[in-house]
């Protein structure tokens, strides 16, 4: 907005309205998309503002309510958005914050801001994309309110009545014109993000209420241990190899950092990093500093205690991080977010800050807990031995040639197209289903890879072992991207990898094994949106001449309600193998008629929890988890 001269209200107002019109014209520029992700962004934006108040030390409680009428209310007990009139604009600061692009943040310096990244676009963007938004502020002894329609004020700020304490309540109704796909929030997505926020802001109480169902659902997140509780939570289904969760923190002029970590007996590493509460999926300078200091501290401790001899080579980062669960959180005054998804921290000064802090703190901790230090080193030494042995056995070169070899697996029925963007790979369970699938397919664009029996559970095996598994080898060569650090998305031979498994327990087990493999070793394939789940129907219903395929019992029930007591002929499919080629084509393969669910991992921590719980050793935890989440298979259905 340009500065306007006194009295030049009309011109000023036009500039403001134009600003928000731009948001409505190109919403994707501001919130990424107008799909479910963009919709959720609106809420993150509002919550971020309240969390900023908490980080500044003025807010202790945030309440998020998913209302029955489709609106969302976010209430905090911060200072309240200022309502006083700006001497220049003659407009209440409240109106300015809600109607001016990028004017949402604090005016004072000194506070951390979640700006520049995914969020931080300002609540005015939420206002612009809401058909209605009501704001209530308690401040200066009064309740103040204002309402908006599509970003435009419906009236001026009203001084309603005297009121005690302070705070801000924003209620918004996402615009159905903008969010054409859906305006419904997912409870589990919101809960996961709010829980993460509560972990990252020690002591902050965040309450989530869902008033949309018959019975209200309430979850309260408050962690007095902060990220230590986060690590405890991530490791709740794993077996720690030492008792204490390591917690280290440091604050400097330019930033604050804290890290919590604990090693378990697993073979994978889980390092979650955050900058100003934003999950830095792509890493960045804070992670680089952390990794460097960690590798150094463990090596120095190992040598000092004689656990590594002079002749032994150093442990490499990969060895040191095997089985590690860590949460690294930094708060930076002016974060720079880079990378494809703007989730990579770019501030160069942070690398040195984190590394230097940990170069001091880590050795101190290890000295004070020498017994635990030894256990950690022992694990790293074992990892190192396994790695060296594998290399000695030419495992690495074999793996390279295997993964890069031009020869495709024998049982792959490939498609003829070499254009990956139109090519699809169906991973089909069992030979009996593979036959009809091969017959039915469009062989130009659809390839079939049969998977026999159970593939190896990569959660319980080191990578070298997993790579000896024939099913895994076939999978990797067929997809073409290689895995782990060698992964290259551009080499993907298909832009749709579709899991086609039975609708029964075995089918869902195989599906989870496959997803676990993708999650651990080909995560960018999921992140790129290339992994899908086909949903073959459970029922075929004949109603006279019409045939309908129904996904589940719920759909069958709805159909019965719909048709009353008309006579229908219902048959239940037992498995894919029972379908003939044309049925399989119609229900699971024909791009015009099939149902596909795209798999995506919005929240790394929840994904981690799901995979380690579903595929790990803790049977009780697995049972409890499945019972709790039976209706909400988010990772399998969003
Ligand atoms: C601008 C300035 C101040 C606070 C806020 C905005 C503020 C915004 C939101 C949005 C949701 N909750 C919020 N709480 C506060 C500082 C006010 C002061 O100095 O007293």
XYZ file of C-alpha atoms and ligand atoms in Angstrom:
658
model
C 0.000 0.000 0.000
C 1.300 3.407 -0.826
C 1.219 6.154 1.770
C -1.742 8.392 1.199
C -2.126 12.051 1.929
C -4.432 13.151 4.718
C -8.013 13.244 3.513
C -7.266 11.069 0.512
C -9.394 8.213 1.885
C -10.952 7.064 -1.354
C -7.633 6.482 -3.050
C -6.256 4.713 -0.028
C -9.281 2.438 0.282
C -9.039 1.493 -3.355
C -5.401 0.479 -2.931
C -6.353 -1.702 0.016
C -9.233 -3.343 -1.777
C -7.053 -3.958 -4.781
C -4.578 -5.691 -2.511
C -7.139 -8.155 -1.245
C -8.701 -8.522 -4.710
C -5.295 -9.729 -5.897
C -5.433 -12.438 -3.216
C -8.894 -13.501 -4.376
C -7.812 -13.511 -8.016
C -4.714 -15.595 -7.430
C -5.184 -17.398 -4.095
C -2.570 -20.008 -4.989
C 0.154 -17.351 -4.877
C -0.596 -16.720 -1.229
C -1.681 -20.055 0.204
C -0.198 -22.565 -2.251
C -3.429 -24.047 -3.559
C -7.189 -23.893 -3.269
C -7.396 -27.588 -2.416
C -7.464 -29.074 1.088
C -3.877 -27.938 1.741
C -4.663 -24.314 0.989
C -7.805 -24.549 3.085
C -5.765 -25.779 6.046
C -3.288 -22.969 5.439
C -5.944 -20.464 6.399
C -6.154 -21.984 9.838
C -2.370 -22.291 10.231
C -2.107 -18.596 9.428
C -4.544 -17.568 12.148
C -3.019 -19.952 14.690
C 0.506 -18.714 13.834
C -0.526 -15.219 14.857
C -1.707 -16.451 18.236
C 1.436 -18.561 18.661
C 3.530 -15.481 17.836
C 1.784 -13.794 20.775
C 2.743 -16.799 22.910
C 6.389 -16.704 21.729
C 6.477 -13.027 22.648
C 5.372 -14.076 26.137
C 1.835 -12.668 26.198
C -0.394 -15.645 25.453
C -0.767 -18.923 27.365
C -3.849 -20.519 25.845
C -5.277 -20.961 22.350
C -8.598 -22.591 21.609
C -9.494 -23.798 18.128
C -13.103 -24.794 17.449
C -14.391 -26.474 14.311
C -17.982 -25.241 14.388
C -21.055 -27.109 13.165
C -21.844 -24.348 10.634
C -18.500 -24.860 8.868
C -16.743 -21.880 10.457
C -13.539 -22.096 12.478
C -12.909 -20.105 15.616
C -9.458 -19.330 17.000
C -9.418 -17.708 20.411
C -6.321 -16.609 22.308
C -5.575 -14.777 25.529
C -2.827 -12.556 24.105
C -2.720 -8.777 24.189
C -5.434 -8.439 21.571
C -4.975 -6.794 18.184
C -4.662 -3.040 18.819
C -7.855 -1.105 18.059
C -6.682 2.492 18.339
C -6.922 4.787 15.331
C -3.739 5.354 13.411
C -3.128 9.115 13.245
C -2.285 8.962 9.534
C -4.801 6.480 8.161
C -7.549 7.505 10.636
C -8.475 3.865 10.644
C -8.487 1.417 13.528
C -5.328 -0.707 13.605
C -7.685 -3.701 13.778
C -9.191 -2.850 10.386
C -5.725 -2.243 8.933
C -4.419 -5.611 10.127
C -7.433 -7.397 8.632
C -7.536 -5.569 5.295
C -3.923 -4.813 4.418
C -1.595 -7.320 2.831
C 1.473 -8.068 4.939
C 0.352 -5.750 7.708
C -0.581 -8.635 9.945
C 2.608 -8.855 11.933
C 3.747 -7.051 14.980
C 4.900 -3.533 14.358
C 7.525 -3.630 17.054
C 10.864 -5.303 16.419
C 12.184 -7.699 18.990
C 9.546 -10.389 18.537
C 10.198 -13.469 16.454
C 8.072 -13.674 13.390
C 6.954 -16.673 11.458
C 7.261 -14.616 8.314
C 8.783 -15.304 4.957
C 7.928 -18.958 4.736
C 4.857 -20.978 4.149
C 2.759 -19.013 6.558
C 3.246 -15.453 7.620
C 1.186 -14.070 4.757
C -0.975 -12.243 7.281
C -4.521 -12.678 8.536
C -5.695 -10.295 5.800
C -5.204 -13.184 3.369
C -7.509 -15.347 5.490
C -9.987 -12.478 5.495
C -9.805 -12.094 1.703
C -10.531 -15.801 1.222
C -13.394 -16.031 3.728
C -16.993 -15.299 2.782
C -17.383 -14.030 6.327
C -14.962 -13.245 9.144
C -15.774 -11.940 12.617
C -13.140 -10.608 14.942
C -13.546 -9.925 18.649
C -10.857 -8.186 20.640
C -10.779 -7.638 24.374
C -8.374 -4.820 25.119
C -8.198 -1.565 27.037
C -11.122 -2.681 29.225
C -13.620 -3.283 26.415
C -14.857 -5.843 23.923
C -14.437 -4.597 20.349
C -15.861 -6.311 17.281
C -15.791 -6.004 13.524
C -17.164 -8.158 10.702
C -16.082 -8.664 7.118
C -17.471 -10.194 3.930
C -14.956 -11.455 1.387
C -12.371 -9.253 3.067
C -14.411 -6.056 3.066
C -15.582 -4.502 6.347
C -19.358 -4.732 6.831
C -19.221 -1.968 9.417
C -16.717 -0.101 11.518
C -15.097 -1.341 14.731
C -17.781 -1.493 17.462
C -17.088 -0.866 21.130
C -19.512 -3.409 22.581
C -19.196 -3.492 26.356
C -16.719 -3.368 29.215
C -14.707 -6.579 29.479
C -11.939 -7.980 31.638
C -8.583 -9.427 30.569
C -7.339 -9.379 26.946
C -7.375 -11.562 23.857
C -8.343 -12.033 20.226
C -11.022 -14.278 18.744
C -11.175 -14.749 14.987
C -14.017 -16.740 13.422
C -13.913 -17.342 9.681
C -16.069 -19.048 7.075
C -13.797 -20.194 4.192
C -15.187 -19.016 0.858
C -16.972 -21.747 -1.091
C -16.275 -19.771 -4.272
C -12.529 -20.056 -3.657
C -12.288 -23.494 -2.063
C -14.400 -25.292 -4.619
C -13.042 -28.738 -3.815
C -13.845 -28.728 -0.107
C -14.287 -26.393 2.844
C -14.188 -29.210 5.403
C -11.286 -29.397 7.820
C -9.735 -32.742 8.723
C -9.720 -33.301 12.473
C -6.577 -35.427 12.400
C -4.628 -32.929 10.263
C -5.585 -30.064 12.554
C -4.916 -32.113 15.694
C -1.463 -33.157 14.434
C -0.435 -29.591 13.667
C -1.743 -28.228 16.964
C -0.028 -30.991 18.906
C 3.219 -30.153 17.113
C 2.754 -26.463 17.953
C 2.223 -27.379 21.608
C 5.375 -29.544 21.636
C 7.377 -26.697 20.107
C 6.116 -24.110 22.578
C 6.667 -25.551 26.026
C 3.747 -24.955 28.381
C 1.434 -23.395 25.798
C -2.055 -24.870 26.110
C -3.848 -25.530 22.834
C -7.382 -26.882 22.923
C -9.072 -28.348 19.866
C -12.856 -28.712 19.891
C -14.787 -30.380 17.117
C -18.459 -29.439 17.321
C -19.431 -30.894 13.952
C -20.527 -34.363 15.021
C -23.311 -35.570 17.295
C -21.007 -35.425 20.295
C -18.352 -32.731 20.673
C -14.761 -34.001 20.627
C -12.167 -32.141 22.699
C -8.399 -32.618 22.771
C -6.053 -30.583 24.923
C -2.363 -30.293 24.084
C -0.010 -28.958 26.707
C 3.528 -30.208 27.221
C 5.532 -28.962 30.159
C 8.545 -30.818 28.714
C 8.263 -29.239 25.245
C 10.394 -31.019 22.656
C 11.558 -33.565 25.249
C 7.933 -34.699 25.354
C 7.957 -34.619 21.539
C 10.840 -37.122 21.434
C 9.170 -39.223 24.133
C 6.060 -39.281 21.964
C 7.977 -40.206 18.789
C 9.748 -42.997 20.663
C 6.680 -44.294 22.479
C 6.494 -47.284 20.133
C 10.252 -47.851 19.968
C 12.858 -49.349 22.244
C 15.296 -46.684 23.586
C 18.849 -47.895 24.167
C 19.580 -45.369 26.936
C 17.292 -43.924 29.640
C 17.554 -40.118 29.402
C 16.313 -37.914 26.604
C 19.146 -35.513 25.918
C 18.045 -31.881 26.082
C 20.327 -28.994 25.144
C 19.515 -25.343 24.579
C 21.256 -22.078 23.961
C 20.144 -18.556 23.268
C 22.253 -15.972 21.529
C 21.716 -12.497 20.141
C 20.656 -13.651 16.737
C 18.741 -16.819 17.580
C 17.670 -19.477 20.051
C 18.084 -23.178 19.594
C 17.004 -26.272 21.455
C 17.439 -29.932 20.695
C 16.056 -33.100 22.263
C 17.255 -36.569 21.298
C 17.357 -40.223 22.181
C 18.650 -43.299 20.380
C 16.544 -46.448 19.918
C 17.393 -49.916 18.664
C 15.862 -49.181 15.233
C 17.921 -48.764 12.076
C 16.364 -45.604 10.775
C 16.958 -42.021 11.802
C 14.197 -39.564 12.573
C 15.446 -36.024 12.742
C 12.690 -33.428 12.702
C 13.811 -29.841 12.396
C 11.887 -26.616 12.801
C 12.561 -22.945 12.315
C 10.107 -20.588 13.996
C 7.680 -23.499 14.434
C 7.718 -24.336 10.736
C 8.752 -27.880 9.886
C 11.862 -27.546 7.730
C 11.303 -30.741 5.727
C 14.157 -29.825 3.410
C 16.585 -29.205 6.274
C 18.929 -26.257 6.020
C 21.693 -24.551 7.941
C 20.421 -25.472 11.412
C 20.423 -29.183 10.507
C 23.863 -28.924 8.941
C 25.290 -27.419 12.125
C 23.551 -30.068 14.220
C 24.846 -32.997 12.155
C 28.398 -31.719 12.060
C 28.570 -31.153 15.824
C 26.935 -34.509 16.570
C 29.337 -36.545 14.424
C 32.289 -34.732 15.930
C 31.175 -35.077 19.563
C 30.447 -38.804 19.285
C 33.796 -39.480 17.587
C 35.750 -37.495 20.174
C 33.946 -39.197 23.041
C 34.512 -42.616 21.462
C 38.257 -41.958 21.136
C 38.603 -40.471 24.592
C 37.010 -43.591 26.101
C 39.007 -45.969 23.949
C 35.903 -47.238 22.141
C 37.563 -46.257 18.884
C 41.261 -47.113 18.594
C 43.846 -45.054 16.774
C 43.769 -47.447 13.839
C 39.958 -47.296 13.529
C 38.465 -44.893 11.018
C 36.058 -42.223 12.235
C 32.368 -42.977 12.547
C 30.496 -41.265 9.746
C 27.287 -39.274 10.216
C 25.125 -42.130 8.988
C 26.593 -44.452 11.669
C 26.119 -41.918 14.425
C 22.495 -41.216 13.490
C 21.345 -44.827 13.127
C 18.351 -45.229 15.424
C 18.403 -41.577 16.456
C 15.209 -39.693 17.163
C 15.828 -35.958 17.417
C 13.868 -32.740 17.374
C 15.807 -29.600 16.576
C 14.021 -26.294 16.924
C 15.446 -22.862 16.241
C 13.853 -19.469 16.556
C 15.409 -16.941 14.234
C 14.670 -13.241 14.047
C 14.427 -13.028 10.280
C 14.171 -16.527 8.883
C 14.912 -17.101 5.215
C 13.085 -20.065 3.784
C 14.385 -21.584 0.579
C 13.998 -24.730 -1.470
C 11.249 -26.153 -3.632
C 8.636 -26.118 -0.899
C 10.134 -23.184 1.029
C 10.947 -25.507 3.914
C 14.725 -25.202 3.944
C 16.318 -22.731 6.344
C 18.819 -20.534 4.516
C 20.235 -18.231 7.209
C 23.979 -18.850 7.041
C 24.694 -17.496 10.547
C 22.550 -20.263 12.046
C 24.870 -23.062 10.903
C 27.708 -21.703 13.005
C 25.458 -20.807 15.919
C 24.024 -24.322 16.222
C 27.366 -26.022 15.590
C 29.261 -23.898 18.105
C 26.595 -24.261 20.784
C 26.519 -28.039 20.396
C 30.309 -28.340 20.215
C 30.221 -27.119 23.790
C 26.999 -28.699 25.112
C 27.199 -32.212 23.641
C 30.606 -33.176 25.098
C 29.475 -31.810 28.469
C 26.383 -33.991 28.405
C 28.326 -37.073 27.340
C 30.855 -36.544 30.145
C 28.071 -36.241 32.718
C 26.328 -39.367 31.355
C 29.328 -41.448 30.337
C 27.451 -44.762 30.666
C 24.777 -43.640 28.250
C 27.461 -42.185 26.008
C 29.050 -45.619 25.773
C 25.762 -47.217 24.776
C 25.277 -44.640 22.045
C 28.804 -45.157 20.748
C 28.353 -48.931 20.797
C 25.322 -48.615 18.548
C 27.215 -46.319 16.164
C 30.196 -48.678 16.068
C 27.876 -51.563 15.182
C 26.306 -49.493 12.438
C 29.759 -48.631 11.166
C 30.818 -52.316 11.158
C 27.693 -53.280 9.258
C 28.348 -50.535 6.747
C 31.995 -51.492 6.250
C 31.197 -55.204 6.017
C 28.575 -54.487 3.432
C 31.045 -52.483 1.401
C 33.695 -55.163 1.715
C 31.271 -57.722 0.394
C 30.960 -55.474 -2.627
C 27.443 -54.933 -1.503
C 27.635 -51.305 -2.434
C 28.865 -51.860 -5.969
C 26.368 -54.642 -6.440
C 23.674 -52.412 -5.135
C 24.675 -49.635 -7.497
C 24.778 -51.835 -10.544
C 21.615 -53.564 -9.473
C 19.743 -50.355 -8.977
C 21.050 -48.699 -12.085
C 21.021 -51.678 -14.388
C 19.018 -51.203 -17.522
C 17.495 -54.660 -17.280
C 13.999 -54.478 -15.928
C 12.582 -57.211 -13.714
C 11.347 -60.225 -15.630
C 7.895 -60.195 -14.175
C 7.238 -56.576 -15.038
C 4.746 -56.202 -17.869
C 5.916 -52.773 -18.930
C 3.952 -50.210 -20.877
C 5.086 -49.181 -24.329
C 5.121 -45.429 -23.706
C 8.432 -43.915 -22.646
C 6.744 -40.730 -21.474
C 6.792 -41.018 -17.684
C 4.184 -38.299 -17.247
C 1.501 -40.496 -18.809
C 2.824 -43.838 -17.599
C 1.355 -45.744 -14.690
C 2.743 -48.654 -12.715
C 0.248 -50.927 -11.012
C 1.772 -52.900 -8.177
C -0.546 -55.856 -7.920
C -0.767 -58.341 -5.126
C -0.472 -61.968 -6.156
C -0.341 -63.714 -9.522
C -4.064 -64.429 -9.683
C -4.861 -60.741 -9.884
C -1.895 -59.946 -12.091
C -3.285 -62.113 -14.915
C -6.564 -60.229 -15.376
C -4.748 -56.922 -14.788
C -2.389 -57.673 -17.661
C -5.305 -58.585 -19.894
C -7.329 -55.563 -18.959
C -4.696 -52.850 -19.068
C -4.064 -50.219 -21.670
C -0.618 -51.530 -22.527
C 0.521 -48.223 -23.940
C 0.433 -46.390 -20.617
C -0.146 -49.035 -17.947
C 2.513 -51.371 -16.597
C 1.871 -54.250 -14.205
C 4.243 -55.500 -11.529
C 3.006 -58.500 -9.565
C 4.237 -58.704 -5.969
C 4.193 -62.157 -4.462
C 3.369 -62.751 -0.813
C 4.746 -60.541 1.889
C 7.509 -58.150 1.046
C 10.159 -57.654 3.683
C 9.363 -55.258 6.519
C 11.967 -52.528 6.080
C 11.215 -51.195 9.546
C 12.923 -54.222 11.043
C 15.846 -54.752 8.709
C 18.950 -52.853 7.690
C 18.888 -51.589 4.140
C 21.439 -54.093 2.840
C 19.208 -56.948 3.982
C 16.120 -55.362 2.475
C 17.917 -54.986 -0.838
C 18.448 -58.739 -1.061
C 14.686 -59.171 -1.155
C 13.572 -59.975 -4.700
C 10.315 -58.042 -4.429
C 12.122 -54.919 -3.254
C 14.705 -55.219 -6.039
C 11.989 -55.523 -8.661
C 10.199 -52.519 -7.228
C 13.287 -50.326 -7.300
C 14.358 -51.218 -10.820
C 10.858 -50.895 -12.202
C 10.365 -47.431 -10.718
C 13.831 -46.377 -11.840
C 14.588 -43.623 -9.306
C 16.986 -45.591 -7.085
C 16.671 -45.001 -3.347
C 17.957 -43.113 -0.328
C 20.684 -40.634 -1.097
C 20.872 -41.829 -4.714
C 17.177 -41.128 -5.255
C 16.511 -39.112 -8.405
C 12.928 -38.130 -9.114
C 13.722 -37.264 -12.708
C 14.490 -40.900 -13.378
C 11.007 -42.002 -12.324
C 9.669 -44.172 -15.134
C 6.060 -43.542 -14.066
C 4.350 -40.535 -12.564
C 1.682 -42.721 -11.078
C 2.673 -45.686 -8.934
C -0.592 -47.336 -7.983
C -0.925 -49.897 -5.223
C -3.630 -52.356 -6.141
C -4.232 -54.700 -3.246
C -7.199 -56.569 -1.862
C -9.712 -54.837 0.360
C -9.016 -57.339 3.162
C -6.602 -57.526 6.094
C -3.791 -59.159 4.109
C -4.187 -56.603 1.361
C -3.940 -53.724 3.756
C -0.891 -55.294 5.388
C 0.892 -55.552 2.053
C -0.140 -52.003 1.256
C 1.328 -50.786 4.541
C 4.562 -52.704 3.917
C 4.850 -51.063 0.502
C 4.060 -47.611 1.897
C 6.612 -48.136 4.656
C 9.208 -48.922 2.020
C 8.334 -45.799 0.027
C 8.274 -43.712 3.202
C 11.711 -44.867 4.343
C 13.570 -45.090 1.067
C 11.705 -43.174 -1.631
C 10.047 -40.418 0.369
C 10.391 -37.801 -2.421
C 8.240 -40.041 -4.613
C 5.406 -39.623 -2.115
C 6.161 -35.945 -1.682
C 5.951 -35.473 -5.444
C 2.462 -36.956 -5.322
C 3.357 -39.986 -7.454
C 2.053 -42.677 -5.110
C -1.594 -43.734 -5.254
C -3.859 -46.349 -3.805
C -6.485 -47.928 -6.018
C -9.762 -48.587 -4.308
C -11.352 -51.627 -5.825
C -14.975 -51.972 -4.777
C -16.236 -54.397 -2.170
C -19.720 -54.883 -3.653
C -21.368 -55.225 -7.028
C -25.028 -54.308 -7.038
C -27.356 -55.206 -9.903
C -30.512 -53.128 -10.092
C -32.341 -54.267 -13.153
C -30.025 -53.324 -16.002
C -27.883 -50.965 -13.979
C -24.724 -52.205 -12.254
C -23.085 -50.226 -9.490
C -19.837 -50.862 -7.677
C -19.651 -49.833 -4.039
C -16.510 -49.229 -2.026
C -17.646 -50.303 1.421
C -20.468 -51.150 3.831
C -21.256 -47.475 4.322
C -22.007 -47.013 0.636
C -24.137 -50.125 0.596
C -26.125 -48.842 3.554
C -26.659 -45.488 1.851
C -27.801 -47.189 -1.331
C -30.329 -49.252 0.593
C -31.686 -46.082 2.181
C -31.834 -44.432 -1.208
C -33.749 -47.163 -3.011
C -36.082 -48.294 -0.212
C -37.314 -51.819 -0.831
C -36.580 -52.074 -4.560
C -35.116 -55.449 -5.282
C -31.396 -55.569 -5.869
C -28.857 -58.281 -6.343
C -25.785 -57.711 -4.155
C -22.602 -59.688 -4.515
C -19.466 -59.218 -2.474
C -16.016 -59.428 -4.036
C -13.706 -61.621 -2.022
C -10.535 -60.437 -3.680
C -9.004 -58.958 -6.785
C -8.275 -62.465 -8.013
C -11.994 -63.130 -8.333
C -12.595 -60.339 -10.781
C -12.380 -60.959 -14.452
C -10.398 -58.628 -16.680
C -13.304 -56.403 -17.633
C -14.464 -56.000 -14.036
C -10.956 -55.099 -12.948
C -10.638 -52.610 -15.783
C -13.966 -50.980 -15.003
C -13.474 -50.667 -11.273
C -9.781 -50.217 -10.642
C -7.897 -49.363 -13.807
C -9.958 -47.312 -16.241
C -8.850 -43.690 -15.663
C -12.423 -42.588 -16.325
C -14.043 -44.767 -13.719
C -11.522 -45.968 -11.154
C -11.124 -44.481 -7.683
C -7.615 -43.465 -6.763
C -6.419 -41.960 -3.529
C -3.252 -39.949 -3.653
C -0.961 -40.641 -0.716
C 0.650 -37.676 0.922
C 2.607 -37.048 4.057
C 1.719 -33.634 5.239
C 3.052 -34.133 8.667
C 6.329 -35.957 9.073
C 5.879 -36.613 12.788
C 2.485 -38.223 12.376
C 3.750 -40.276 9.444
C 6.661 -41.402 11.540
C 4.295 -42.419 14.313
C 2.056 -44.297 11.938
C 4.822 -46.258 10.278
C 6.790 -47.083 13.377
C 3.616 -48.116 15.169
C 2.163 -50.140 12.340
C 5.400 -51.840 11.419
C 7.388 -51.915 14.648
C 7.595 -54.469 17.420
C 5.289 -53.032 20.024
C 2.125 -55.089 19.542
C 0.099 -53.400 22.288
C 0.862 -49.960 20.863
C -0.090 -51.166 17.403
C -3.436 -52.502 18.600
C -4.242 -49.327 20.516
C -3.251 -47.220 17.540
C -5.375 -49.149 15.074
C -8.387 -49.012 17.360
C -7.999 -45.290 17.875
C -7.480 -44.561 14.197
C -9.705 -47.153 12.611
C -11.979 -44.574 11.080
C -9.297 -42.152 10.100
C -6.701 -43.732 7.865
C -5.336 -40.332 6.993
C -2.128 -41.548 5.465
C -3.974 -43.965 3.363
C -6.776 -41.729 2.267
C -5.960 -38.054 1.906
C -0.332 -6.329 16.209
C 0.297 -5.793 17.321
C 0.230 -6.462 18.553
C -0.462 -7.654 18.637
C -1.104 -8.192 17.539
C -1.009 -7.538 16.301
C -1.847 -9.473 17.649
C -2.354 -10.104 16.511
C -3.088 -11.274 16.672
C -3.719 -12.139 15.811
C -4.286 -13.154 16.572
N -4.008 -12.947 17.859
C -3.282 -11.810 17.963
N -2.783 -11.194 19.043
C -2.079 -10.053 18.895
C 0.933 -5.896 19.749
C -0.030 -5.197 20.651
C 0.606 -4.505 21.821
O 1.718 -3.985 21.690
O -0.045 -4.446 22.862
